[in-house]
PDB file of C-alpha atoms in Angstrom:
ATOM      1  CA  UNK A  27      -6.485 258.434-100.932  1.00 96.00           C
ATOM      2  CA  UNK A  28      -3.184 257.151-103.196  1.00 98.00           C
ATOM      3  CA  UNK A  29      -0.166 258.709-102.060  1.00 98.00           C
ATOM      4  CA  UNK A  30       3.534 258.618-103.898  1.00 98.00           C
ATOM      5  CA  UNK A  31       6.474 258.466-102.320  1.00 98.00           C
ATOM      6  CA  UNK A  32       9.175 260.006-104.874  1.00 98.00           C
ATOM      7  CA  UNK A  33      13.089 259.676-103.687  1.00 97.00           C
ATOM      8  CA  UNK A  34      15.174 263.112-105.710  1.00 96.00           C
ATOM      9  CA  UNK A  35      18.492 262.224-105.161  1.00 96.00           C
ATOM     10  CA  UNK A  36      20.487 264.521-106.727  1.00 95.00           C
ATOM     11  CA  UNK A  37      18.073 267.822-106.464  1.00 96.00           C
ATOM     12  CA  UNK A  38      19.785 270.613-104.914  1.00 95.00           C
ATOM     13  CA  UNK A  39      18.578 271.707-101.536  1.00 95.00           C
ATOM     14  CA  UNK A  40      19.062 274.753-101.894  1.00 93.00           C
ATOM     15  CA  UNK A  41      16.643 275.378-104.432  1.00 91.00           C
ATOM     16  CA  UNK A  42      19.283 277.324-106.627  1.00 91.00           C
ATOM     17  CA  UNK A  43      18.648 275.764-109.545  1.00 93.00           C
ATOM     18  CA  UNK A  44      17.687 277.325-112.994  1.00 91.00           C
ATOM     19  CA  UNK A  45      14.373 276.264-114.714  1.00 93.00           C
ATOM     20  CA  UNK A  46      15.834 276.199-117.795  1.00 90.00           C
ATOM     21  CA  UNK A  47      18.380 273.161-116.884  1.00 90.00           C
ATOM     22  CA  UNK A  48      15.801 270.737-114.916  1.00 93.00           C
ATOM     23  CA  UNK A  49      18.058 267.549-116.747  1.00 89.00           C
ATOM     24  CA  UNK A  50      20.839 268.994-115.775  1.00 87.00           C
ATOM     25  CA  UNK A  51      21.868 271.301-112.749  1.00 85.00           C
ATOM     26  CA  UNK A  52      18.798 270.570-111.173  1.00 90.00           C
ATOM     27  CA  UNK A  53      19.557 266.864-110.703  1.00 89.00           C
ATOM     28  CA  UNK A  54      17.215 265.395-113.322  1.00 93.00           C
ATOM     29  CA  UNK A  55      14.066 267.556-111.845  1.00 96.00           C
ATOM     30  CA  UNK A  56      12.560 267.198-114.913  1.00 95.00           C
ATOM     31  CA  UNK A  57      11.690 263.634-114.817  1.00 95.00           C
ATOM     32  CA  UNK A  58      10.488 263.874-111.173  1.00 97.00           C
ATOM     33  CA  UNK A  59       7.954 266.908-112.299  1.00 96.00           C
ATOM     34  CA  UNK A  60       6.675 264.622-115.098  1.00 97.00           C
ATOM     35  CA  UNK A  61       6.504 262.090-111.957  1.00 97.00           C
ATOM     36  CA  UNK A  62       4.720 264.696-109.404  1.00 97.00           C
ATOM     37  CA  UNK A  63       1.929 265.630-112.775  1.00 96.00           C
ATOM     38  CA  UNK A  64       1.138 262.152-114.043  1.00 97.00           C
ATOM     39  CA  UNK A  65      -0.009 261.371-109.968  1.00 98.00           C
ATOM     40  CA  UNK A  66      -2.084 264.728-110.311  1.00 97.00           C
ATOM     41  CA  UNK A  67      -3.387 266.141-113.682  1.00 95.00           C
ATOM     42  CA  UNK A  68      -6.605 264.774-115.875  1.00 94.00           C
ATOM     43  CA  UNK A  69      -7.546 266.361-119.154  1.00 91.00           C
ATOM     44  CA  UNK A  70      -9.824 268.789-117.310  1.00 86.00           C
ATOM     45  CA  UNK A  71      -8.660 269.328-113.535  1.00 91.00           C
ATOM     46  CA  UNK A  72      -6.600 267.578-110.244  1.00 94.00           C
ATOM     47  CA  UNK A  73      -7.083 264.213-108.519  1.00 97.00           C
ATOM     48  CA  UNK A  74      -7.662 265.650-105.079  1.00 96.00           C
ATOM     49  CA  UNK A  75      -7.337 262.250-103.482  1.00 97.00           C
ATOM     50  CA  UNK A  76      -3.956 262.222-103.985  1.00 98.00           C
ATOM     51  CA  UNK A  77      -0.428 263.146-102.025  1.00 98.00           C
ATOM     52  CA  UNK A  78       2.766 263.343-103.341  1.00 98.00           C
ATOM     53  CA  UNK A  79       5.558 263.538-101.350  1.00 98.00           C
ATOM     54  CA  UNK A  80       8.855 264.685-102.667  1.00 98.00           C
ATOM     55  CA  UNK A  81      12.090 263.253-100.646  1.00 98.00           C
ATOM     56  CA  UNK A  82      15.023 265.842-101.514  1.00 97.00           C
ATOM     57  CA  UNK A  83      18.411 264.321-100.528  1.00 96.00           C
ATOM     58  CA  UNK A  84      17.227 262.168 -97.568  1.00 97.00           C
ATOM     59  CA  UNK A  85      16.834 266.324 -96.293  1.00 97.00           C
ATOM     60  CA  UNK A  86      13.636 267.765 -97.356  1.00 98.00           C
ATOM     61  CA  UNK A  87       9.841 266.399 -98.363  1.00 98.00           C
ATOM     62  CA  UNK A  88       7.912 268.608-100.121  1.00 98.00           C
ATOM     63  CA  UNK A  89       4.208 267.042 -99.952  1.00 98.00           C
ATOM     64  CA  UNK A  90       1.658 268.018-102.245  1.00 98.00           C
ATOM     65  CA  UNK A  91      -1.869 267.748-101.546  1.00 98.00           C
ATOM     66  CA  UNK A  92      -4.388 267.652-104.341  1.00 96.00           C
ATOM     67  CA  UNK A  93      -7.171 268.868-102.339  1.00 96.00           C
ATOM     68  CA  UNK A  94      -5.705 272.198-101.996  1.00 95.00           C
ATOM     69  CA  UNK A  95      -3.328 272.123-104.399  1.00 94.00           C
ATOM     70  CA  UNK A  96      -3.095 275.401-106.823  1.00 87.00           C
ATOM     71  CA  UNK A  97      -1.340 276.703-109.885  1.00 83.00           C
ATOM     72  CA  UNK A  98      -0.377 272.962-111.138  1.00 91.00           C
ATOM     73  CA  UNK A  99      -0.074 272.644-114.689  1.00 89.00           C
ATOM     74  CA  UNK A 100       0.510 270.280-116.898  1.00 89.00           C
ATOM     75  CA  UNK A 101       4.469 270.956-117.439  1.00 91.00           C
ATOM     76  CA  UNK A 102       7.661 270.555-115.900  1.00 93.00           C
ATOM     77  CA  UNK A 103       8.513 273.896-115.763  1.00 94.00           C
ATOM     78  CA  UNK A 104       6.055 275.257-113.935  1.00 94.00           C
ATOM     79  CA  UNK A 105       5.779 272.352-111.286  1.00 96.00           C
ATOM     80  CA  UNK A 106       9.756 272.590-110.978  1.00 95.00           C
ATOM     81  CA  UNK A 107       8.927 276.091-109.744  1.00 95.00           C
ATOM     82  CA  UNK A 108       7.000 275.074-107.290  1.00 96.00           C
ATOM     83  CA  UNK A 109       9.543 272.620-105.930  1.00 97.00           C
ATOM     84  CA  UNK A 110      11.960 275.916-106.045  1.00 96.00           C
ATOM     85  CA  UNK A 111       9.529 277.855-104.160  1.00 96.00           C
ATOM     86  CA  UNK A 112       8.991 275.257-101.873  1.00 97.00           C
ATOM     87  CA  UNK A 113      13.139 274.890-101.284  1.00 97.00           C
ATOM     88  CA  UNK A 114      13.556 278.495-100.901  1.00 96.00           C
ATOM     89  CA  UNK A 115      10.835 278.568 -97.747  1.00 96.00           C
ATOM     90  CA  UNK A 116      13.084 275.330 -95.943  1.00 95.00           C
ATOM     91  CA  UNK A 117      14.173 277.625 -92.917  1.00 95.00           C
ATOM     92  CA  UNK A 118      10.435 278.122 -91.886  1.00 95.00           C
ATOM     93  CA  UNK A 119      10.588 274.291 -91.883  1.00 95.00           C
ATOM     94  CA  UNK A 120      11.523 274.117 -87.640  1.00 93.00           C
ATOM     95  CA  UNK A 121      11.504 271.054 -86.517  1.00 89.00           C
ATOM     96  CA  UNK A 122       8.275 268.611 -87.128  1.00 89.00           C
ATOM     97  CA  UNK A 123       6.579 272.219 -87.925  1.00 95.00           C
ATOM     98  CA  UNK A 124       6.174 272.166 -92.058  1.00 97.00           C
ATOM     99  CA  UNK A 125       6.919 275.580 -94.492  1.00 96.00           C
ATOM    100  CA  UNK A 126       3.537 276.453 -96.239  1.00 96.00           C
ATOM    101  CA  UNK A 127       4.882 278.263 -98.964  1.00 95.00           C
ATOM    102  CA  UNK A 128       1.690 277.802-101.159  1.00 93.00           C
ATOM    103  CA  UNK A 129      -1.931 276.478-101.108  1.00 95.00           C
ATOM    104  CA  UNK A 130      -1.416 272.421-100.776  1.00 96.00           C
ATOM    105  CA  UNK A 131       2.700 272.473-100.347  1.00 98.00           C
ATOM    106  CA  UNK A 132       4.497 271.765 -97.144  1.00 98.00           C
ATOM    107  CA  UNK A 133       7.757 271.353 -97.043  1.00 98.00           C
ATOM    108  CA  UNK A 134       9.270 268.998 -94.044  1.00 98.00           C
ATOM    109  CA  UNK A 135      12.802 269.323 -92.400  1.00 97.00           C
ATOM    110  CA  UNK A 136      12.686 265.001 -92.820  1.00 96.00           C
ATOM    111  CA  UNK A 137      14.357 262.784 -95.032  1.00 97.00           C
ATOM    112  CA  UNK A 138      13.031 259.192 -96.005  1.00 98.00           C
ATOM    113  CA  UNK A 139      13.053 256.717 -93.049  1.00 98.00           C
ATOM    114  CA  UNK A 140      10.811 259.524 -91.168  1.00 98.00           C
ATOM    115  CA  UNK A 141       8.491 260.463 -94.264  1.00 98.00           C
ATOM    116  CA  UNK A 142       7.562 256.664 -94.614  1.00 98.00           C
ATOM    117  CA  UNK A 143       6.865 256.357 -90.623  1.00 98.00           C
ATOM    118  CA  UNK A 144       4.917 259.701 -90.761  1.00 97.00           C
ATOM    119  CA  UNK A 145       2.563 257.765 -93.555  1.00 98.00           C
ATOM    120  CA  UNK A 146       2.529 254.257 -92.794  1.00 97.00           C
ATOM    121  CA  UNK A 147      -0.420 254.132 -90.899  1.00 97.00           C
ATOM    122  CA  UNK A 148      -1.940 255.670 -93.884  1.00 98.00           C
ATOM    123  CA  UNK A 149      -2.431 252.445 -95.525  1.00 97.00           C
ATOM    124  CA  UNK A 150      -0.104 249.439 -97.374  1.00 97.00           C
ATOM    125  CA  UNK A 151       3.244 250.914 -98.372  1.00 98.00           C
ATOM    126  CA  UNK A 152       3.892 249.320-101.733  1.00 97.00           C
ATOM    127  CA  UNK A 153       7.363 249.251-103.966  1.00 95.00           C
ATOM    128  CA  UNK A 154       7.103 249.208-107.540  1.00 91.00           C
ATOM    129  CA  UNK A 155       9.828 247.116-108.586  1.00 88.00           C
ATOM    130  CA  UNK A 156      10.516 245.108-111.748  1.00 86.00           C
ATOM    131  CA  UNK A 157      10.889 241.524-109.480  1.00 89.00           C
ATOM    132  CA  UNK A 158       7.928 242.147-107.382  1.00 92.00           C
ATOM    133  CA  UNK A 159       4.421 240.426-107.829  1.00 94.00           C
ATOM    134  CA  UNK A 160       2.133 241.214-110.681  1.00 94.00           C
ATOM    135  CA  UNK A 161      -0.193 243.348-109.774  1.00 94.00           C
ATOM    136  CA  UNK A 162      -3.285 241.663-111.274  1.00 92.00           C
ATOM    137  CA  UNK A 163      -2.638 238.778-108.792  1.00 92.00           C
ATOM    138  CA  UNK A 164      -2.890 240.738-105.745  1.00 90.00           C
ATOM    139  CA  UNK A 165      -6.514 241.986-105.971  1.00 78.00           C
ATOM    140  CA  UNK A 166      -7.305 245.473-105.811  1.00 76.00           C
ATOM    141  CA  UNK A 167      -8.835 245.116-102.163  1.00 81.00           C
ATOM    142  CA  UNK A 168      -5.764 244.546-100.948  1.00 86.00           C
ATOM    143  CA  UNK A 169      -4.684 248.098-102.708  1.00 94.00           C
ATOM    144  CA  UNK A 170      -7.185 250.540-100.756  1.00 93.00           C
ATOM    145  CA  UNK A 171      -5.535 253.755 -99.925  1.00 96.00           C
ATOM    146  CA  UNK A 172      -1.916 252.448-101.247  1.00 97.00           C
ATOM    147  CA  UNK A 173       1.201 254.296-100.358  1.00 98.00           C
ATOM    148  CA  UNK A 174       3.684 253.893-103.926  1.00 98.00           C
ATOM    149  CA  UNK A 175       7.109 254.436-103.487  1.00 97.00           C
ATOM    150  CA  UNK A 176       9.214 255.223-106.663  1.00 96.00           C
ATOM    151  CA  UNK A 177      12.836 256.387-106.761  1.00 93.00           C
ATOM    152  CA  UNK A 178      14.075 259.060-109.641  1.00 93.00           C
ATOM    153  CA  UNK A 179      16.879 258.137-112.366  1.00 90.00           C
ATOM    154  CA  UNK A 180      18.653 256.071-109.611  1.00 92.00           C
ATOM    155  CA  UNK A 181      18.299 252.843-108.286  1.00 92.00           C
ATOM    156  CA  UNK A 182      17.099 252.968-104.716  1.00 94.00           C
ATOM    157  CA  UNK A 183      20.340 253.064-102.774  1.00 95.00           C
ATOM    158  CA  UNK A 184      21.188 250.564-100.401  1.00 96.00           C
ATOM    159  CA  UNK A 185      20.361 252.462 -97.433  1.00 96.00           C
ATOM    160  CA  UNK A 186      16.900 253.111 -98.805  1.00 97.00           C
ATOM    161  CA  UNK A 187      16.392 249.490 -99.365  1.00 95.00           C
ATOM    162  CA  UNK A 188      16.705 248.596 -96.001  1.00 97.00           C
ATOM    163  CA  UNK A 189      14.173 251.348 -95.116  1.00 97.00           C
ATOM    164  CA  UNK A 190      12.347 249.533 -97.925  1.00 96.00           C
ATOM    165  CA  UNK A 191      12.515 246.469 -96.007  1.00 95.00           C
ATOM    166  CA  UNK A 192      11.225 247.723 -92.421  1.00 96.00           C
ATOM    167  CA  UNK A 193       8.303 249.422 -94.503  1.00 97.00           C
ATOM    168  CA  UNK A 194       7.245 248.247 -97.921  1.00 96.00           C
ATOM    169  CA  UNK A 195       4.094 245.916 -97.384  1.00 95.00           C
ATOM    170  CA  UNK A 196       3.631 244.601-101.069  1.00 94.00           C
ATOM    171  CA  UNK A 197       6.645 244.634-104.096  1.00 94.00           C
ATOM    172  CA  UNK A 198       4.576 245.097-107.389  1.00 95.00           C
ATOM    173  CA  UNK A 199       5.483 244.950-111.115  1.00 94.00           C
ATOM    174  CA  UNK A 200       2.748 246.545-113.428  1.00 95.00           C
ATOM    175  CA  UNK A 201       3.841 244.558-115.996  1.00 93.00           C
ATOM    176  CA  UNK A 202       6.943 242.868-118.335  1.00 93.00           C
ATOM    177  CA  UNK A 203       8.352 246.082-119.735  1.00 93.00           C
ATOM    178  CA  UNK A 204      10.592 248.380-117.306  1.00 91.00           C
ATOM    179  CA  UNK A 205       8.976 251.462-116.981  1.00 94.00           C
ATOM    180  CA  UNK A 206       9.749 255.058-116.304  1.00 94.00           C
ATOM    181  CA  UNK A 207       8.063 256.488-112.694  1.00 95.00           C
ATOM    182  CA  UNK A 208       5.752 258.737-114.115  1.00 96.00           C
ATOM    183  CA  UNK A 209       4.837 255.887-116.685  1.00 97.00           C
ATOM    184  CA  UNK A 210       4.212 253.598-113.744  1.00 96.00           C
ATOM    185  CA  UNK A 211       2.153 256.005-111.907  1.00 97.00           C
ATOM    186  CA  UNK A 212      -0.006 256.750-114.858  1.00 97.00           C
ATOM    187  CA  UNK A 213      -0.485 252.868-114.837  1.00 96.00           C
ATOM    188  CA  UNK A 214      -1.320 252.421-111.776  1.00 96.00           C
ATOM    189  CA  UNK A 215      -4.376 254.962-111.884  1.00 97.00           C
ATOM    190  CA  UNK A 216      -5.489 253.353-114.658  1.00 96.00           C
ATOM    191  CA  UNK A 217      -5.664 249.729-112.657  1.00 95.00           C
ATOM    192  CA  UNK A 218      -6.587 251.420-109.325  1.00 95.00           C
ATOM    193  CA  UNK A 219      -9.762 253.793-111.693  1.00 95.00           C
ATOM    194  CA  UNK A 220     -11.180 250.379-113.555  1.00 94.00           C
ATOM    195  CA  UNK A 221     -11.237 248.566-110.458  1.00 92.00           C
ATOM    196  CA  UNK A 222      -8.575 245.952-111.223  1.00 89.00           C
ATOM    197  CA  UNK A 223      -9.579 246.706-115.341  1.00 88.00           C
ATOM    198  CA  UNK A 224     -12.952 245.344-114.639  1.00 88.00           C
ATOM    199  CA  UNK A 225     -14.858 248.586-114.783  1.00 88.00           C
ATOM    200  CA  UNK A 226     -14.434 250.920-117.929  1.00 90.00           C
TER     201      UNK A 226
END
C-alpha cells in the first residue's frame, strides 16, 4: 500500500465552490486534483494499492481508496467534483464515524495531527522536502508501504511542521530540481515500480 497525505489549505469547506474556478475560488483545487490523479490513474485503469487522503483546512479528510474507488478520471474537473460531493456530505461525518458519499470516499470530521496518528501505524511517514535525503540513498526496503506527505501551493505552515516533527520518519528529496506535488508523486511511483530503478 502507498498512501499520500495532501494538506488543501485554502479549499473551502463548504464545498461551495464552482468547477469552473478550481485556481481560483476554490483555493487552488486544481493543482491538488492533478495531485489526487497522478497517485491514482495509469494509461489503462487505477492503482488500487493506493490512499489518498485529502486534509481540508486542518477540518476535513477526504480519503480515497483505490480499491473501491469509482468514476475517477483523468481530469481535474471531474475529481474536483468529487471533492465537492464529498464536502457537501460533511454533516454525516459524526464524530470518528466517516460520510460515504461514494464508492471508495470517506470523508472525516479530522484535521491533520489526527489523520497522521490515524495512519502511522500504517507504515514510515515520509516528507518530501527539497533539504531532505536523496532518495536513492535510503534503499527502497526501507520504503515498504510509505506514507508521503505533500502540502498544496503553500509551504507547510509552522504548526504543521511541528506535527511534521512528532511524525515524519524519513525527509526525502527525489532529486535537484524543485518539483510540483503531483510531479513528485508521479516520481515516486516510478522509483517505488522499478524497485529503486533497478527493474524496468
Amino acid at each position: 500500500m502507498r498512501q499520500f497525505v495532501l494538506i488543501g489549505h485554502d479549499v473551502p469547506t463548504d464545498g461551495n465552490f464552482s468547477l469552473d474556478d478550481l485556481a481560483g475560488g476554490a483555493g487552488r483545487l486544481d493543482a491538488l486534483c492533478r495531485s489526487i490523479t497522478a497517485s491514482f490513474v495509469t494509461s489503462h485503469g487505477i492503482r488500487e494499492a493506493v490512499r489518498v487522503h485529502l486534509i481540508v483546512q486542518d477540518e476535513f479528510t477526504i480519503t480515497f481508496d483505490g480499491s473501491d474507488l469509482r468514476r475517477l478520471n483523468p481530469d481535474e474537473r471531474s475529481t474536483a467534483a468529487l471533492v465537492r460531493t464529498a464536502l457537501e456530505h460533511r454533516d454525516d461525518a459524526i464524530g470518528a464515524l466517516p460520510a460515504e458519499p461514494s464508492p471508495g470516499i470517506e470523508l472525516y470530521r479530522r484535521g491533520f495531527e489526527a489523520t497522521l496518528e490515524a495512519i502511522a501505524d500504517d507504515g514510515p511517514i515520509v516528507q518530501l522536502h527539497e533539504d531532505g535525503e536523496a532518495v536513492v540513498d535510503v534503499g527502497k526496503d526501507a520504503l515498504a508501504d510509505p506514507i508521503f506527505v505533500l502540502s498544496d501551493h503553500r509551504d507547510f505552515s509552522d504548526d504543521e511542521t511541528t506535527v511534521l516533527e512528532a511524525f515524519a520518519d524519513r525527509r526525502l528529496r527525489l532529486g535537484p530540481e524543485l518539483l510540483h506535488a503531483d510531479q513528485a508523486i508521479t516520481v515516486v511511483h516510478h522509483y517505488l515500480d522499478t524497485d529503486g530503478y533497478e527493474r524496468f
